[in-house]
Coordinates of C-alpha atoms in Angstrom, one line a residue:
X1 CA 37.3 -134.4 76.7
X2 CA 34.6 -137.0 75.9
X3 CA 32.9 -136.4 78.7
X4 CA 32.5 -132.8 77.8
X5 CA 31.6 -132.8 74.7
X6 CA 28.9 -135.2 75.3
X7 CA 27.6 -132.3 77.7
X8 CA 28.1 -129.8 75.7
X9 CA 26.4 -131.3 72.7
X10 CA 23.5 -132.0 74.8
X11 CA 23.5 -128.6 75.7
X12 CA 23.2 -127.7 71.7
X13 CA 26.4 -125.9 72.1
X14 CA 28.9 -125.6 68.6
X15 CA 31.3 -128.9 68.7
X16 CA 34.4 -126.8 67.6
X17 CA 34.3 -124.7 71.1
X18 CA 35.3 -127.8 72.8
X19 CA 39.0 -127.3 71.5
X20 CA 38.4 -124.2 74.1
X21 CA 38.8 -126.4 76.9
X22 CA 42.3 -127.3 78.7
X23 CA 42.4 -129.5 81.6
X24 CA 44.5 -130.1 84.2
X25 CA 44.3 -133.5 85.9
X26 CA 45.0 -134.8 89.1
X27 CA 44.5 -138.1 89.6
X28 CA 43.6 -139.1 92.9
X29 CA 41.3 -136.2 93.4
X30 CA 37.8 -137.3 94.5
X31 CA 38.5 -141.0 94.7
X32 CA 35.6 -143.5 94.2
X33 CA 34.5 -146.8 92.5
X34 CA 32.8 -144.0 90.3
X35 CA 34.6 -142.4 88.2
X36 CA 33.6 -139.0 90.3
X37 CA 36.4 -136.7 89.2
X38 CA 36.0 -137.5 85.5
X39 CA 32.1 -136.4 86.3
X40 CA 32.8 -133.3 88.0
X41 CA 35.5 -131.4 85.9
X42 CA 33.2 -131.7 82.3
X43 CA 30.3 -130.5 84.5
X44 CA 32.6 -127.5 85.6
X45 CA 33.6 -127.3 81.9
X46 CA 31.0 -126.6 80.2
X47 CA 29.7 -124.1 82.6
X48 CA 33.1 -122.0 82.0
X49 CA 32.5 -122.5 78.3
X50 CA 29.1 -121.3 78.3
X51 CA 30.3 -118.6 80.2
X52 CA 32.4 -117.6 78.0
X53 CA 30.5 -118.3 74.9
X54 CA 28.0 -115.7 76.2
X55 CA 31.0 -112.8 76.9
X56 CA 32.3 -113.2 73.4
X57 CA 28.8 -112.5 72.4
X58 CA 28.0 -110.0 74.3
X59 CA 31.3 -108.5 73.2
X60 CA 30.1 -108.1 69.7
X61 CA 31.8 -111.7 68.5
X62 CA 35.2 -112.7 68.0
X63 CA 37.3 -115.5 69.9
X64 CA 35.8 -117.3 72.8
X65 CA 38.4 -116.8 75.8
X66 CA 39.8 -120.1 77.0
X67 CA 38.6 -121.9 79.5
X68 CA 40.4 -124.3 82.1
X69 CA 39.1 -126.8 84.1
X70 CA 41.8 -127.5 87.0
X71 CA 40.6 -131.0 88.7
X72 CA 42.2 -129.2 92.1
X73 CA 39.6 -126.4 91.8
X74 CA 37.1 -128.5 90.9
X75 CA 37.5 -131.1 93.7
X76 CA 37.8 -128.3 96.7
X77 CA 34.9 -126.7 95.0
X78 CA 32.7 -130.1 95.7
X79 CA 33.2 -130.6 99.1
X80 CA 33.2 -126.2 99.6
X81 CA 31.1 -127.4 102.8
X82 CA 34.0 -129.2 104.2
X83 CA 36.4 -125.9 103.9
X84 CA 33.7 -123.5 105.1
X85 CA 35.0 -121.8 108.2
X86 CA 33.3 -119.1 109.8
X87 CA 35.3 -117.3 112.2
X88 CA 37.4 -120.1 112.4
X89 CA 34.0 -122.8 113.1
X90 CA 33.3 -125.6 110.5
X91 CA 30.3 -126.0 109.3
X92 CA 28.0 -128.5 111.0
X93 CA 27.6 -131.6 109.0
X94 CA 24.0 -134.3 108.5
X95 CA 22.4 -134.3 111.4
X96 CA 22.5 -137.3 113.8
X97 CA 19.5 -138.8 112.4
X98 CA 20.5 -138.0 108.6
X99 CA 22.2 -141.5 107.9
X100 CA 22.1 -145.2 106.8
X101 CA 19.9 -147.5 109.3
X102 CA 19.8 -151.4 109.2
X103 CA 16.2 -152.8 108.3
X104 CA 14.6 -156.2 108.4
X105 CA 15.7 -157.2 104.9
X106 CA 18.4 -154.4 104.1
X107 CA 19.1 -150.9 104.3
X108 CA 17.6 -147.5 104.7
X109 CA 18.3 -143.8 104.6
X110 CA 16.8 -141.2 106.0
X111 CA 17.0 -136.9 105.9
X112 CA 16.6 -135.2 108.9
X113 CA 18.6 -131.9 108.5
X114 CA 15.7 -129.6 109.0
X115 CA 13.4 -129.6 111.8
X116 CA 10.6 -130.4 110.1
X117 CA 11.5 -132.9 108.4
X118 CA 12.9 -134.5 111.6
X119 CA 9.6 -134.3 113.5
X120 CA 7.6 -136.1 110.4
X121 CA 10.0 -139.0 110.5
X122 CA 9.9 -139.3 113.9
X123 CA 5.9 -139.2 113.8
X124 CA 6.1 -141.6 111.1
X125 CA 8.1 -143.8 113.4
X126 CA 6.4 -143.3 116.3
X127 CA 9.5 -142.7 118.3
X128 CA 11.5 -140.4 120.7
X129 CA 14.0 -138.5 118.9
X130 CA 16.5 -141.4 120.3
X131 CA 18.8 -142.8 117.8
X132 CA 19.0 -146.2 119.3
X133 CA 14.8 -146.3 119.8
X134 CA 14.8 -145.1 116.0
X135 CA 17.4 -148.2 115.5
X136 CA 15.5 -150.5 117.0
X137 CA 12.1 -149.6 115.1
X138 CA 13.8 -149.5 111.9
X139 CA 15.4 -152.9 113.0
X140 CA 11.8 -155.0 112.2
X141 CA 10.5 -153.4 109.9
X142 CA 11.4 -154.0 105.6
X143 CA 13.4 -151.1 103.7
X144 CA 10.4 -150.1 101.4
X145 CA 7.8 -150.7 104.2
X146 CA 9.8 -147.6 106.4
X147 CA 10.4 -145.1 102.7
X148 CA 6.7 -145.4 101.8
X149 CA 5.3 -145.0 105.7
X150 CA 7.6 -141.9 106.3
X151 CA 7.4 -140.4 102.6
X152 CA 3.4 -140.9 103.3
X153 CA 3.8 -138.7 106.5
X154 CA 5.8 -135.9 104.3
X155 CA 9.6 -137.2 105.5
X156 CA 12.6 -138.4 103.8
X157 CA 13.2 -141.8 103.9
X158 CA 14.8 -144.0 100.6
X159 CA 15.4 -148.0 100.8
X160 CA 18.9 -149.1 99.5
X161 CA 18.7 -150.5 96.0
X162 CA 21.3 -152.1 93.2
X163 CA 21.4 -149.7 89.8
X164 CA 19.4 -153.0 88.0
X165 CA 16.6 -152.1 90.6
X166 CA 16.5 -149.1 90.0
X167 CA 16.6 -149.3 86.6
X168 CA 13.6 -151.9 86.4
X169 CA 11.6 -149.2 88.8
X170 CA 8.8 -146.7 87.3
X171 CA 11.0 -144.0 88.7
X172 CA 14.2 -145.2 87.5
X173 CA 12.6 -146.0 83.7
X174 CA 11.2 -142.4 83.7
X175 CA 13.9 -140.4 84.5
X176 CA 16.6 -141.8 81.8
X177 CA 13.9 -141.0 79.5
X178 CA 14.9 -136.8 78.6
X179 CA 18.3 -135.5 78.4
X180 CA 20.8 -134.9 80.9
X181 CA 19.6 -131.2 80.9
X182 CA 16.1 -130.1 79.2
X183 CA 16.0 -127.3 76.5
X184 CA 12.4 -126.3 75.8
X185 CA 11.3 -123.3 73.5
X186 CA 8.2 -122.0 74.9
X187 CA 7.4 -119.3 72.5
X188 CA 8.2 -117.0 69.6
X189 CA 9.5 -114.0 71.9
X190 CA 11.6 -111.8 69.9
X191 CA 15.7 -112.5 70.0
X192 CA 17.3 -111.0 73.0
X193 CA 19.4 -108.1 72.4
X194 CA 22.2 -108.1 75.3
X195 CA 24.4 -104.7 75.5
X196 CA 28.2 -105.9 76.2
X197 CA 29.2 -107.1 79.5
X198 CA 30.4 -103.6 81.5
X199 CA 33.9 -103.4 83.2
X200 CA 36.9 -106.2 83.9
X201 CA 37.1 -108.7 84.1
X202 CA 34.6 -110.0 81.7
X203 CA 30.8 -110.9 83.2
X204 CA 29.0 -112.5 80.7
X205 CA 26.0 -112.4 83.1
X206 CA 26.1 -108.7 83.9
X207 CA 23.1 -106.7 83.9
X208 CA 21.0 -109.8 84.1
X209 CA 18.3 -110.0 87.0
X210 CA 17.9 -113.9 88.0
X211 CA 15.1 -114.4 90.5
X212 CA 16.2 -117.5 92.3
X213 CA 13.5 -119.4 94.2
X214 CA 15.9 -123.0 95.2
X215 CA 17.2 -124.1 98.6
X216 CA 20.2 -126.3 100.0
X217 CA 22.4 -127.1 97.8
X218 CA 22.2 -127.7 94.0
X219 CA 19.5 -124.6 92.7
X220 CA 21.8 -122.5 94.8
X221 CA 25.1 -123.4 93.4
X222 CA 23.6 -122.6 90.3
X223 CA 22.4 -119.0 90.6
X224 CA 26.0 -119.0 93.2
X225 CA 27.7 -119.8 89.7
X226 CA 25.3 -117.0 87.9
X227 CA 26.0 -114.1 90.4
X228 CA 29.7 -115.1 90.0
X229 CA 29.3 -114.4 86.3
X230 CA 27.8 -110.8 86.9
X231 CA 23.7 -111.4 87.5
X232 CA 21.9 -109.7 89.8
X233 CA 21.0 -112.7 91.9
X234 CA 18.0 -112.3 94.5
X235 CA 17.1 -115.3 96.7
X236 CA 13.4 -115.5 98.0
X237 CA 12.7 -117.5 101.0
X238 CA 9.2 -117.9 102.6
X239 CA 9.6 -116.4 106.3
X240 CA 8.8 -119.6 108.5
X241 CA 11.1 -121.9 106.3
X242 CA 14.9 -120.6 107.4
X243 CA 17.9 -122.3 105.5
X244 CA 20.7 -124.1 107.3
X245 CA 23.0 -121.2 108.2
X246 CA 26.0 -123.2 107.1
X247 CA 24.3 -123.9 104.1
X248 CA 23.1 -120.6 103.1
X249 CA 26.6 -119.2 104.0
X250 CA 28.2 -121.6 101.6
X251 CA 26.0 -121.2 98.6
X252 CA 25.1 -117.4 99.2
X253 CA 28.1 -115.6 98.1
X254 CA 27.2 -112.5 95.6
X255 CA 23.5 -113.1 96.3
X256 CA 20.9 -111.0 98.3
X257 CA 18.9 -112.7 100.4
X258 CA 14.8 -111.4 101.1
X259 CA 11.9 -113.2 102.8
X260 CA 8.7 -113.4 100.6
X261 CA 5.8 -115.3 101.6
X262 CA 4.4 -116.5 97.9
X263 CA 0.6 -116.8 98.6
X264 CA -0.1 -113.3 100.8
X265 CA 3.6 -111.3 99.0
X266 CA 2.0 -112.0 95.2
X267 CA 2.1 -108.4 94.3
X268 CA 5.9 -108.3 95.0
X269 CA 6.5 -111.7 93.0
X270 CA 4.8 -110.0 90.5
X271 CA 7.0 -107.1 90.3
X272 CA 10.2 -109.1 90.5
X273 CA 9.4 -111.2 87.5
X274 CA 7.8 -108.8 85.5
X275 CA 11.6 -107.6 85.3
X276 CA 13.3 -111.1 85.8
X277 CA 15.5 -112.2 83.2
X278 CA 16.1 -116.0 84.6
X279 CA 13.9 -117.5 86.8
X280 CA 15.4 -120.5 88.6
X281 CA 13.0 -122.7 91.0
X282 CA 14.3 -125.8 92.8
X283 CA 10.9 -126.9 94.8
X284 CA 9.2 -130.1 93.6
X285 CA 7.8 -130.1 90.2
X286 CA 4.4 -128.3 90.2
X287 CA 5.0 -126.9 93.7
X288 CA 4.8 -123.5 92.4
X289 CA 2.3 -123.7 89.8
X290 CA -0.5 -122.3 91.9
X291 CA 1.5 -119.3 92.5
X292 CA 1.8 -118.3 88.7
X293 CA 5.7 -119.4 88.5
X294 CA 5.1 -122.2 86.0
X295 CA 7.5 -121.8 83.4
X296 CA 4.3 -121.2 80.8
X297 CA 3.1 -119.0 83.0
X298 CA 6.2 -116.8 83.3
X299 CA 6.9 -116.7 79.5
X300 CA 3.7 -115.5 79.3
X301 CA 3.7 -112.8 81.8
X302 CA 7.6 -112.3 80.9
X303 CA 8.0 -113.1 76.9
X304 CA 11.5 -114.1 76.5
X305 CA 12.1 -115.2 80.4
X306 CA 14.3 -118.3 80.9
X307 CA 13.5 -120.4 83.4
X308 CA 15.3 -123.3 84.9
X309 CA 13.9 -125.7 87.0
X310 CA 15.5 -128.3 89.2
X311 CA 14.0 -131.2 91.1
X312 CA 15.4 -134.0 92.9
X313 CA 13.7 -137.3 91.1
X314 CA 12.6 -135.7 87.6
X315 CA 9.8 -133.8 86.2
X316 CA 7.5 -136.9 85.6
X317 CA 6.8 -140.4 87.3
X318 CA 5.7 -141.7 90.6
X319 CA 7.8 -139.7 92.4
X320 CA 8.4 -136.8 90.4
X321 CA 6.6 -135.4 93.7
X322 CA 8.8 -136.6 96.3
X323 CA 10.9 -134.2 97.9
X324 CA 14.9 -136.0 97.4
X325 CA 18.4 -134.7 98.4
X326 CA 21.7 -136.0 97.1
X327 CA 22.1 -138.3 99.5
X328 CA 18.6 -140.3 99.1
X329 CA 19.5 -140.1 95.7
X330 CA 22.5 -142.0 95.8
X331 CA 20.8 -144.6 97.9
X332 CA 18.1 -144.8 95.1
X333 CA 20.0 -145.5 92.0
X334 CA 22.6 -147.6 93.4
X335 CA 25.1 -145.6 93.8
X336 CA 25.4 -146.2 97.4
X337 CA 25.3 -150.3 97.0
X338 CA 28.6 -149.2 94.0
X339 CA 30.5 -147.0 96.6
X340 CA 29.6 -149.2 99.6
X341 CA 32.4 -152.4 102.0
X342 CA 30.8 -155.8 101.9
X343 CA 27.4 -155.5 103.1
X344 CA 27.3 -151.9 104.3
X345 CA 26.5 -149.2 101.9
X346 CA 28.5 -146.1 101.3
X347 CA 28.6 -142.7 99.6
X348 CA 30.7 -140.7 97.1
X349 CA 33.2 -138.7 98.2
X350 CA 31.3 -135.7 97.7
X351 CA 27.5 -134.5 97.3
X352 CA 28.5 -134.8 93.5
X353 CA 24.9 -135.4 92.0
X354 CA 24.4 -131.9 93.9
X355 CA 27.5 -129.8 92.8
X356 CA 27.2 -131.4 89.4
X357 CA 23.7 -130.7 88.7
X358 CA 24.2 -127.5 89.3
X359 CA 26.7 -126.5 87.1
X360 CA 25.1 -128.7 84.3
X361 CA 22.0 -126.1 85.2
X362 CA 23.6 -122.8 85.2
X363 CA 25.3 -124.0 81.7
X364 CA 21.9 -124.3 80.5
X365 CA 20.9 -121.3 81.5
X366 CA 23.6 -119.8 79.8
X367 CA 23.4 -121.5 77.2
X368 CA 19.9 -120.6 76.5
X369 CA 21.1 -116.9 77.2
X370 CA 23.4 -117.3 73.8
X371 CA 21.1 -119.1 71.9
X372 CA 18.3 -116.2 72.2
X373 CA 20.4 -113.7 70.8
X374 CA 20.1 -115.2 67.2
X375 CA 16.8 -117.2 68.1
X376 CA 14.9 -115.5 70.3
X377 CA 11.9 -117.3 72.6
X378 CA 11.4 -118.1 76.0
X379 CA 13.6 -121.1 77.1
X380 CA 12.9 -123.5 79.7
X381 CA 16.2 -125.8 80.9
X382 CA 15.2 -128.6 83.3
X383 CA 17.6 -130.9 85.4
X384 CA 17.3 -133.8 87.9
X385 CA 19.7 -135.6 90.4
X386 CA 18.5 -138.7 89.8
X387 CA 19.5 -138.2 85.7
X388 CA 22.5 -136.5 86.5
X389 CA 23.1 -140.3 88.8
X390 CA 21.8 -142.2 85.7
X391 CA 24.7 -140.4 83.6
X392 CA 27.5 -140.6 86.4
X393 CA 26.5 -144.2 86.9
X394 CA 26.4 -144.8 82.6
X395 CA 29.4 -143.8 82.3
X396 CA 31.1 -145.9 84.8
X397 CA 31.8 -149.0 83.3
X398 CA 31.8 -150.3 86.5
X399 CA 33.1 -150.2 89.8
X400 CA 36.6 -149.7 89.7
X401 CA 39.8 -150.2 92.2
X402 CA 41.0 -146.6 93.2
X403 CA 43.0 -144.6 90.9
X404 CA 46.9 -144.6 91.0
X405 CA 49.4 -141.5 92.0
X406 CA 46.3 -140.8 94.3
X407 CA 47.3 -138.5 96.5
X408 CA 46.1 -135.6 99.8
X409 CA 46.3 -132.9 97.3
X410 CA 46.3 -129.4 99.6
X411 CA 43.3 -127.4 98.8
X412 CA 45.3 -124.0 99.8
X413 CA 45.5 -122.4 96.3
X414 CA 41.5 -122.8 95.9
X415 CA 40.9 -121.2 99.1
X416 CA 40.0 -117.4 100.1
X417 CA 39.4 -115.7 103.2
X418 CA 37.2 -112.2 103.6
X419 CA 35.4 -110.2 105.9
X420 CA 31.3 -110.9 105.8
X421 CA 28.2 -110.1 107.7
X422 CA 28.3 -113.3 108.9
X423 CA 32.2 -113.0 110.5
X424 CA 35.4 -114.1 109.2
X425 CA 35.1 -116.5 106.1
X426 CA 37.7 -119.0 105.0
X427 CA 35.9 -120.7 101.9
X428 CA 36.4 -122.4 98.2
X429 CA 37.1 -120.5 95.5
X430 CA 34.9 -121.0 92.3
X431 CA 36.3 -123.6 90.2
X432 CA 34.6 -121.7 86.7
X433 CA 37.8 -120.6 84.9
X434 CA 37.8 -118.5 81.7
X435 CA 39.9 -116.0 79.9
X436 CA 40.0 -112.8 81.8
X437 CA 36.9 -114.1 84.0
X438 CA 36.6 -113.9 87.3
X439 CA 38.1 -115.4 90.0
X440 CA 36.0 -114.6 93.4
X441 CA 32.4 -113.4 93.8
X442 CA 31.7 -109.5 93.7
X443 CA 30.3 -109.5 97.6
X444 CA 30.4 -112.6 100.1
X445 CA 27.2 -113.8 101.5
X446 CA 24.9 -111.9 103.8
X447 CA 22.6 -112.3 106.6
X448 CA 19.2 -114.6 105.7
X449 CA 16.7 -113.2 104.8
X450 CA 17.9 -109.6 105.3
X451 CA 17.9 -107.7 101.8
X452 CA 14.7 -105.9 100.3
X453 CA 12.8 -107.8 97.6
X454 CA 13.4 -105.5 94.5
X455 CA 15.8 -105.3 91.7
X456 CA 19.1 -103.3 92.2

């Protein structure tokens, strides 16, 4: 319980919830050099406990339900990708140039999941979209000569590094400078009054309209975890950028999904947020500034908004304007040098910094949900891979040898199946646990792009 109540202090949560918390361990579950599953059942924790901070308080007071954190639920929830099954299909995995290439002097990775990030390293390169002509390029050429020529050409391309590199680098120094997550008071907006959660189980989040602007993975499995919890959660997409299907399948349970170009649709932004209760953005910091979605700009338009924003390398620094995924991430900070055989680099057994981070989010969103009640003010909460890595890889102690009584623990009881839009789902359950909480989203996920932009 360390773990979490380091998180949930930072959070500014009360200490004596923590004795809220039972866990249920399984060690073997997630198995690393990092200590992975210790990471991922706190950051699952204190999302259930401010979950159910906020439905004690929206309840008029009283006992917080208990919350459980089952390392089972938490470990198929991680790798819910891997379990996806739509009408009995698994979801497609990194794309075949999405992976660790030799260089001159090292390692690189590279991103190449969506087409247009493919076709910018490739014209980076100068190659045919060939893996073995790609191979051979990347074969002269050093590590950080290939990240800064394809990040200069807008790709995603990260050179291997140890966690003392990164550590020495601008980057590295200015993300471990703020907390794991960010809590900023914008203003003096009056407290929030919150009528009690309606119907049963409790949803701490109901009535709440979260306007959630984030792609792949992290930013979605927060406002996932909010619409879970009762929000009405409306995902805005700009027409000619489509998700991943597999990916907006996975994350888009009890979500609508509508198509909103920012710059010409400005009159239908504006009449979302002006009734937006939580505003969650997961493009690069400052990407949607011009647009009026700065978080000073929507406390002003919106007194007593909260607005969470996620980004993949932190809010300032050199490349605090880098796009970043999980993956590049872990190649960054060293994880993948920790996690790696010999000389070959490796990766954790799950997109962790992802899943992680957003938990830790929607926790602070939630958190800053409670904390208006008494306090009142517009709340920004902020949150990074790279400092959720810095944390995973602080609290590590070092590699370590693979845990003992590991074991294939069967994922079955964290599984569901249902009926969607989208065909027959078999997918992983939420791993948030409370008291009387739920157990399975309210409506499974819909076609992209689909629903109207407005406010149920």
């Amino acid at each position: 319980m360390t773990r979490l109540a380091s998180f949930w202090s930072g959070l500014g949560g009360d200490p004596a919830l923590v004795s809220r918390v039972s866990a249920v361990e399984r060690p073997g579950v997630l198995p690393s050099r990092l200590p992975v599953r210790e990471f991922a059942g706190p950051c699952v924790g204190v999302c259930a406990l401010a979950a159910a901070e906020l439905a004690a308080r929206r309840a008029g007071g009283g006992e917080v339900p208990a919350v459980r954190v089952d390392d089972g639920a938490v470990a198929t929830a991680f790798v819910s990708e891997r379990h996806l099954r739509t009408d009995g299909r698994a979801a497609e995995s990194f794309a075949p140039l999405s992976r660790f290439w030799r260089t001159a002097d090292g390692w690189v990775r590279t991103h190449a999941n969506y087409p247009h990030h493919r076709a910018r390293l490739l014209s980076a390169l100068g190659t045919p979209e060939d893996p073995d002509a790609v191979a051979a390029m990347l074969a002269r050429r050093s590590a950080v000569e290939v990240e800064e020529t394809v990040t200069a050409a807008g790709g995603l391309a990260v050179a291997l590094r140890t966690p003392e590199e990164w550590a020495a680098h601008e980057q590295g120094a200015a993300v471990a400078r703020p907390p794991l997550v960010e809590r900023v008071r914008l203003d003096s907006a009056p407290a929030r009054e919150l009528s009690p959660p309606a119907g049963t189980p409790l949803l701490p989040a109901a009535g709440l309209r979260v306007l959630d602007l984030t792609r792949v993975i992290a930013g979605p499995i927060a406002t996932r975890t909010l619409a879970l919890l009762g929000a009405d959660v409306l995902r805005l997409d700009p027409p000619g950028l489509p998700e991943l299907p597999d990916q907006h399948t996975d994350t888009g349970f009890g979500k609508r999904s509508a198509l909103v170009d920012l710059a010409s649709g400005r009159e239908a932004v504006e009449e979302l947020v002006a009734r937006a209760d939580v505003v969650v953005t997961g493009y690069r910091p400052g990407a949607l500034d011009r647009f009026g979605l700065s978080a000073e700009a929507l406390a002003e338009r919106r007194p007593g908004v909260v607005v969470a924003q996620l980004s993949a390398w932190g809010a300032t620094g050199p490349w605090a304007g880098r796009r970043g995924f999980d993956s590049l991430v872990q190649v960054a900070t060293g994880i993948a040098r920790i996690e790696g055989e010999r000389d070959r680099p490796g990766a954790l057994p799950a997109q962790a910094l992802d899943h992680g981070t957003g938990y830790l989010l929607a926790a602070g969103v939630l958190r800053a949900l409670s904390d208006q009640t008494e306090a009142g003010g517009s709340r920004l909460v902020r949150a990074a891979l790279a400092r959720t890595a810095g944390d995973l890889l602080r609290g590590a102690g070092g590699p370590r040898a693979a845990e003992e009584g590991e074991t294939n623990l069967s994922p079955t009881p964290w599984l569901a199946e249902r009926d969607s839009p989208l065909g027959h789902l078999r997918y992983a359950l939420p791993p948030v646990e409370f008291e009387e909480g739920p157990r399975d989203w309210a409506r499974p996920p819909g076609r992209w792009g689909t629903d109207e932009a407005r406010w149920l």
